PDB file of C-alpha atoms in Angstrom:
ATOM      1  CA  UNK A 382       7.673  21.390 -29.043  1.00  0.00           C
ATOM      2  CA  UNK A 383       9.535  22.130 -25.620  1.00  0.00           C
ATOM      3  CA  UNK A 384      12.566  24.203 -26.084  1.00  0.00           C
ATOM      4  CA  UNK A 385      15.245  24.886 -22.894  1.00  0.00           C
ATOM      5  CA  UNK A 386      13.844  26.030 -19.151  1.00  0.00           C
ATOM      6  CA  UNK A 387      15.840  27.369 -17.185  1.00  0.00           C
ATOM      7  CA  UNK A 388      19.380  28.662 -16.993  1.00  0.00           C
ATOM      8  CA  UNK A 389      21.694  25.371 -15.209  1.00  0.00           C
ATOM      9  CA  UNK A 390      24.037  27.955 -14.146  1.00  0.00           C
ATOM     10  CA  UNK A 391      21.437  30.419 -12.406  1.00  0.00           C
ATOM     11  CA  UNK A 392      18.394  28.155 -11.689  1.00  0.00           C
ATOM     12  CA  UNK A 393      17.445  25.156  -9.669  1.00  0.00           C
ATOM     13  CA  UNK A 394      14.009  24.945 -11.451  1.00  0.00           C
ATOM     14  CA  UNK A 395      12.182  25.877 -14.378  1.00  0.00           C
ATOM     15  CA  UNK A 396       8.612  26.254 -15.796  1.00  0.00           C
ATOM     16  CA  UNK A 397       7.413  24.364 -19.283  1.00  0.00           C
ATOM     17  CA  UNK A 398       4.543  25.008 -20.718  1.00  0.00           C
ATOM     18  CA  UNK A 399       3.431  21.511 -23.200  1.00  0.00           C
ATOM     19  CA  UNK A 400       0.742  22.559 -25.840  1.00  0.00           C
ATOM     20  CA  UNK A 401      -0.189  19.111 -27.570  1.00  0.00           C
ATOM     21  CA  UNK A 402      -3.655  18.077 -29.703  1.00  0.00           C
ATOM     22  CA  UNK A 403      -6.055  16.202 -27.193  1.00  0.00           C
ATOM     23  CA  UNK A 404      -4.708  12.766 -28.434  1.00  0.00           C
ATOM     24  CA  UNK A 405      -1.094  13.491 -27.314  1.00  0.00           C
ATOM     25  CA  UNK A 406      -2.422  14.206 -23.720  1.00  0.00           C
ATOM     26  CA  UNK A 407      -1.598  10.661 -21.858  1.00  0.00           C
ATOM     27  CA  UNK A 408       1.702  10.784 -23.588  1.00  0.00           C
ATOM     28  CA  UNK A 409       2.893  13.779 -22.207  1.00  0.00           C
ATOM     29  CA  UNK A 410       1.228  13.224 -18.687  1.00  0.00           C
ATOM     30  CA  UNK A 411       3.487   9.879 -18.687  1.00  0.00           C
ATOM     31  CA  UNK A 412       6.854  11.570 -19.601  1.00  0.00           C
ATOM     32  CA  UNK A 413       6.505  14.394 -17.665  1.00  0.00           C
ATOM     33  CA  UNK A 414       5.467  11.584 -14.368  1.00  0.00           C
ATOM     34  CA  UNK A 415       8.475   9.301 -15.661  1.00  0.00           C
ATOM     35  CA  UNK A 416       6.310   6.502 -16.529  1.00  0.00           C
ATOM     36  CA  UNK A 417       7.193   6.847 -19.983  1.00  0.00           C
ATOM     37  CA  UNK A 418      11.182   7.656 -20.648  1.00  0.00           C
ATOM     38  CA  UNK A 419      12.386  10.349 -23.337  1.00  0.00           C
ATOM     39  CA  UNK A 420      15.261   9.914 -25.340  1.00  0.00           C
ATOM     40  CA  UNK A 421      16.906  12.152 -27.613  1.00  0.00           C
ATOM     41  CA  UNK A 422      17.380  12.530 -30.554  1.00  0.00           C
ATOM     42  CA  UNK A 423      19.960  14.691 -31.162  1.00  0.00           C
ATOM     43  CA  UNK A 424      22.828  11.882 -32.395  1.00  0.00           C
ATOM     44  CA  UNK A 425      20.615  11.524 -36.161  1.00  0.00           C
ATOM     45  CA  UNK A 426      21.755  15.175 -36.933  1.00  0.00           C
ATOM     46  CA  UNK A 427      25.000  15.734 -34.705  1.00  0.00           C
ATOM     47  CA  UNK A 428      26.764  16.995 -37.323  1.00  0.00           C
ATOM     48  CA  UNK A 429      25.003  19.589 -38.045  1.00  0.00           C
ATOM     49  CA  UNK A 430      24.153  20.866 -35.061  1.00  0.00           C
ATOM     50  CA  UNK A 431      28.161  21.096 -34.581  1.00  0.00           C
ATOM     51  CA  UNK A 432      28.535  22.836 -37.837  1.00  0.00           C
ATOM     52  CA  UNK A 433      26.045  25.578 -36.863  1.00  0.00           C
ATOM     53  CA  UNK A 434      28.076  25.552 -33.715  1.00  0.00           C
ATOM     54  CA  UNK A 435      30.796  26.665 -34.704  1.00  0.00           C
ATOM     55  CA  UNK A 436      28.986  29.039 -36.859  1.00  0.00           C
ATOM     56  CA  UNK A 437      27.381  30.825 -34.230  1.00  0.00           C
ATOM     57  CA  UNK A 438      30.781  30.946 -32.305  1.00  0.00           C
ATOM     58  CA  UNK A 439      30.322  28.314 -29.454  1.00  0.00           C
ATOM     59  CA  UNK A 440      32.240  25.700 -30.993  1.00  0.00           C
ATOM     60  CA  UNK A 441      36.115  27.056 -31.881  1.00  0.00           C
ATOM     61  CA  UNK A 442      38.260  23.911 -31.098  1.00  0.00           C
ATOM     62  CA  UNK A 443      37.500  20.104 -30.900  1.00  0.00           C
ATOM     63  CA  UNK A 444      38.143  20.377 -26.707  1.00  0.00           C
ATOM     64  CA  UNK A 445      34.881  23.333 -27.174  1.00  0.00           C
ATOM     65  CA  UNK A 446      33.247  20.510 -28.978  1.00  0.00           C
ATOM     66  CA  UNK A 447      33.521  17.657 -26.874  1.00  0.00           C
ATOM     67  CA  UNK A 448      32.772  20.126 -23.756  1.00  0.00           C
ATOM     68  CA  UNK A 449      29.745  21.611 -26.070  1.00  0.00           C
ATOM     69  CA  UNK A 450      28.288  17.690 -26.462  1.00  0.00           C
ATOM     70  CA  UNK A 451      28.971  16.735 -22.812  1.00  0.00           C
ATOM     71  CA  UNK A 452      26.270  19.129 -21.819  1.00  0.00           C
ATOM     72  CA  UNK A 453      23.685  17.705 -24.117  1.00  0.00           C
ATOM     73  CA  UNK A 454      20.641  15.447 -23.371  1.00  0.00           C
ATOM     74  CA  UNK A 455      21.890  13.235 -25.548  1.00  0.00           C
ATOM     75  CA  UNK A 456      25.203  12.954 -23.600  1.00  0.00           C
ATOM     76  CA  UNK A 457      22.724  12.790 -20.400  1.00  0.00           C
ATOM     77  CA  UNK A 458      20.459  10.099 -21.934  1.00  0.00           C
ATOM     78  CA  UNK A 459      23.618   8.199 -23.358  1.00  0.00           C
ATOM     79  CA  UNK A 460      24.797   7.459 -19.808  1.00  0.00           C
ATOM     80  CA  UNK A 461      21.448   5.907 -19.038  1.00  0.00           C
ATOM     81  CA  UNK A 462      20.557   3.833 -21.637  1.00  0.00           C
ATOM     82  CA  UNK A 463      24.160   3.033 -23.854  1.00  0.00           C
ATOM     83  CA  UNK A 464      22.504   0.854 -25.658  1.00  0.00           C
ATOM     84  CA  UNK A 465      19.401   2.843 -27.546  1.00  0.00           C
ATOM     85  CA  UNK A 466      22.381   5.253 -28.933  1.00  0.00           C
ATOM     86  CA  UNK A 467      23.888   3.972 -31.980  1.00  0.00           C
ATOM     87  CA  UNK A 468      26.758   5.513 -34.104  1.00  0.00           C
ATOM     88  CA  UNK A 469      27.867   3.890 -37.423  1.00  0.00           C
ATOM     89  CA  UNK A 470      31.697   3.900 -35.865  1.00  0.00           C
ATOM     90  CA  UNK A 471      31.101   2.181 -32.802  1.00  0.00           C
ATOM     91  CA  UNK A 472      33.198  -0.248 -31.800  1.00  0.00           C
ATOM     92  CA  UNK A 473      31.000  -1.629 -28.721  1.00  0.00           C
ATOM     93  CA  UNK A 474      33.195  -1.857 -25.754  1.00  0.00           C
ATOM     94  CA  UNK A 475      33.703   2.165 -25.193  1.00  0.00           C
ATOM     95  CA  UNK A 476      31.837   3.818 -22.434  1.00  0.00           C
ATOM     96  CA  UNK A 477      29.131   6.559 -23.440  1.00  0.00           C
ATOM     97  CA  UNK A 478      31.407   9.587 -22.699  1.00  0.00           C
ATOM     98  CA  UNK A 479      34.532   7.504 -24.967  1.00  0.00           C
ATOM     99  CA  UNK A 480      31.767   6.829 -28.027  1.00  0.00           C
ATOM    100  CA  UNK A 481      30.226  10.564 -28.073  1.00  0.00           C
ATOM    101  CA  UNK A 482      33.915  11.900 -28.463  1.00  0.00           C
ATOM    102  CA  UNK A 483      34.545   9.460 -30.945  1.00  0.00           C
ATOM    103  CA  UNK A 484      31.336  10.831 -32.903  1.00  0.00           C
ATOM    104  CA  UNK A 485      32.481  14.389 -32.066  1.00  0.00           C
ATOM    105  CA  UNK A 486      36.118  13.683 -33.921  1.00  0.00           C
ATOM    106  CA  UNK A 487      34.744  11.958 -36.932  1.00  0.00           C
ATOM    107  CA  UNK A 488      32.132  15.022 -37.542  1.00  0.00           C
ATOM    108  CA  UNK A 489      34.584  17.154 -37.754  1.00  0.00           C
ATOM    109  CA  UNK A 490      36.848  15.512 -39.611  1.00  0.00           C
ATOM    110  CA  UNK A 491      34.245  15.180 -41.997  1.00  0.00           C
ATOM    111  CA  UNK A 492      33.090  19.050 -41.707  1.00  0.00           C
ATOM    112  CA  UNK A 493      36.790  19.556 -42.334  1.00  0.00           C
ATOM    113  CA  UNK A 494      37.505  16.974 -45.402  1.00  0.00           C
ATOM    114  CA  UNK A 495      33.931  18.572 -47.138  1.00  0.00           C
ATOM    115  CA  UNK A 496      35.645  22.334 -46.735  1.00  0.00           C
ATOM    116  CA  UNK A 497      32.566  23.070 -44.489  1.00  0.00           C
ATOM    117  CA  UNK A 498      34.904  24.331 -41.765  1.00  0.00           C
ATOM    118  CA  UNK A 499      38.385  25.691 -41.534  1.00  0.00           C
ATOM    119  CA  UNK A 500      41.582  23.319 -40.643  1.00  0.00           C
ATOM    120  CA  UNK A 501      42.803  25.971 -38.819  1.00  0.00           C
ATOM    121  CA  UNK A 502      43.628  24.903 -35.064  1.00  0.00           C
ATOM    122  CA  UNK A 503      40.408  27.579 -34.331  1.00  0.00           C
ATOM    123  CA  UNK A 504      37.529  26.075 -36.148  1.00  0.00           C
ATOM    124  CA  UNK A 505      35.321  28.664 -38.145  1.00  0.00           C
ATOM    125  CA  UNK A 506      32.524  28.199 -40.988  1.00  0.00           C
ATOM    126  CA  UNK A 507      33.991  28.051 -44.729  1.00  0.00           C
ATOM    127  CA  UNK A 508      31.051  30.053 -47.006  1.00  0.00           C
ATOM    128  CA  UNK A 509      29.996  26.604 -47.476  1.00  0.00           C
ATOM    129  CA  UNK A 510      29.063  25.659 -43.953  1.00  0.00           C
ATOM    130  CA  UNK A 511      27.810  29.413 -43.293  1.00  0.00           C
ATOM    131  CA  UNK A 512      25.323  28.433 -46.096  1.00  0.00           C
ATOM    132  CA  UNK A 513      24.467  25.231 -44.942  1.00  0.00           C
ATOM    133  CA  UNK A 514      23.956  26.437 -41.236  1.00  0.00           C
ATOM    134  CA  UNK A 515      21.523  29.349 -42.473  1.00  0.00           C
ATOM    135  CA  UNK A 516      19.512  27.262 -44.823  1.00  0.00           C
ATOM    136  CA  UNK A 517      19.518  24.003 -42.196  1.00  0.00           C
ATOM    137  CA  UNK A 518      20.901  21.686 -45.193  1.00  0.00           C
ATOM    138  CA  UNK A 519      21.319  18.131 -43.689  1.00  0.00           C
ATOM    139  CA  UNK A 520      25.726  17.299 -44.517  1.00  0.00           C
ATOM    140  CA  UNK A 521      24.066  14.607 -46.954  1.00  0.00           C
ATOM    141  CA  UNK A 522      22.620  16.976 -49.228  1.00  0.00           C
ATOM    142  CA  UNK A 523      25.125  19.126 -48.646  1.00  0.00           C
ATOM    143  CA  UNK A 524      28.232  16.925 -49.556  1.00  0.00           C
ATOM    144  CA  UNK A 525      25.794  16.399 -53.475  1.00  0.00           C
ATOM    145  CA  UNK A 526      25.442  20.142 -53.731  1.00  0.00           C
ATOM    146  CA  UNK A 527      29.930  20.408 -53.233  1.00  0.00           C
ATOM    147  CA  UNK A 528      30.281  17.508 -55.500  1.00  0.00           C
ATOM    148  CA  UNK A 529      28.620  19.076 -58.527  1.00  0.00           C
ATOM    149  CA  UNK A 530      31.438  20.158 -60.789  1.00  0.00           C
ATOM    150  CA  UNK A 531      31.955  24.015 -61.499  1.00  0.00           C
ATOM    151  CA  UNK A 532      30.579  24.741 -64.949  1.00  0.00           C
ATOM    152  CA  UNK A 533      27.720  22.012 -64.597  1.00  0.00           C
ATOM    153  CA  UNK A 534      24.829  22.315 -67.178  1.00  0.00           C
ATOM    154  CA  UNK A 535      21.494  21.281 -66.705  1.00  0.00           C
ATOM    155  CA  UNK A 536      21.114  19.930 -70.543  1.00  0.00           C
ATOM    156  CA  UNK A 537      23.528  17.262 -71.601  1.00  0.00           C
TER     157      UNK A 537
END
């Protein structure tokens, strides 16, 4: 597990530390020499990641979100290798930078149509999304939990 080093702002370097079982060793030694590439992974849970977000403030408008995702590894990684980064509403022939906005709109149009975020022109967690950024429920099993009807019973 390698979280962020450095500040990009302040800093022109940073220091990791990897702590990996013995097997894992030649793995790591090749990614961190380049032999071996990394890629992210961040595009199989986007959406939440941009409903917590906008929970936590970062994320108030869908310019703050595009801007937010631009500064990813994912939008990084996307510019090298298009092709390993796949989004059920691609159409092919956009560039990286075109597709990851595209992504960026539908998510929130679907955060919005679920009531997991405001409509408002400034984006802010319903109770729903609040819940869902707190307990890290995945939008899948979030959108069954907001289709069960009100006075559900558990006999039939």
């Amino acid at each position: 597990m390698l979280g962020r080093a450095g500040r990009p702002q302040f800093d022109d370097s940073a220091t990791a530390i990897i702590m990996t079982r013995a097997e894992n060793i030649d793995r790591y030694n090749r990614m961190v020499s380049g032999q071996e590439i990394l890629e992210s992974t961040l595009h199989l849970n986007l959406i939440e990641h941009l409903n917590s977000e906008i929970g936590l403030g970062t994320v108030h408008d869908i310019y703050s979100a595009k801007r937010w995702l631009a500064g990813t590894f994912l939008s990084v990684r996307m510019r090298k290798n298009p092709s390993y980064y796949k989004f059920s509403s691609d159409t092919g022939s956009r560039d990286a930078d075109e597709r990851l906005e595209g992504v960026c709109e539908r998510d929130i149009e679907l955060l919005k149509s679920h009531k997991l975020i405001s409509e408002d022109q400034r984006f802010m967690c319903t109770e729903y999304g609040q819940a869902m950024a707190k307990y890290m429920v995945q939008f899948e099993t979030m959108k069954s939990l907001l289709s069960i009807p009100k006075n559900a019973k558990m006999t039939q």
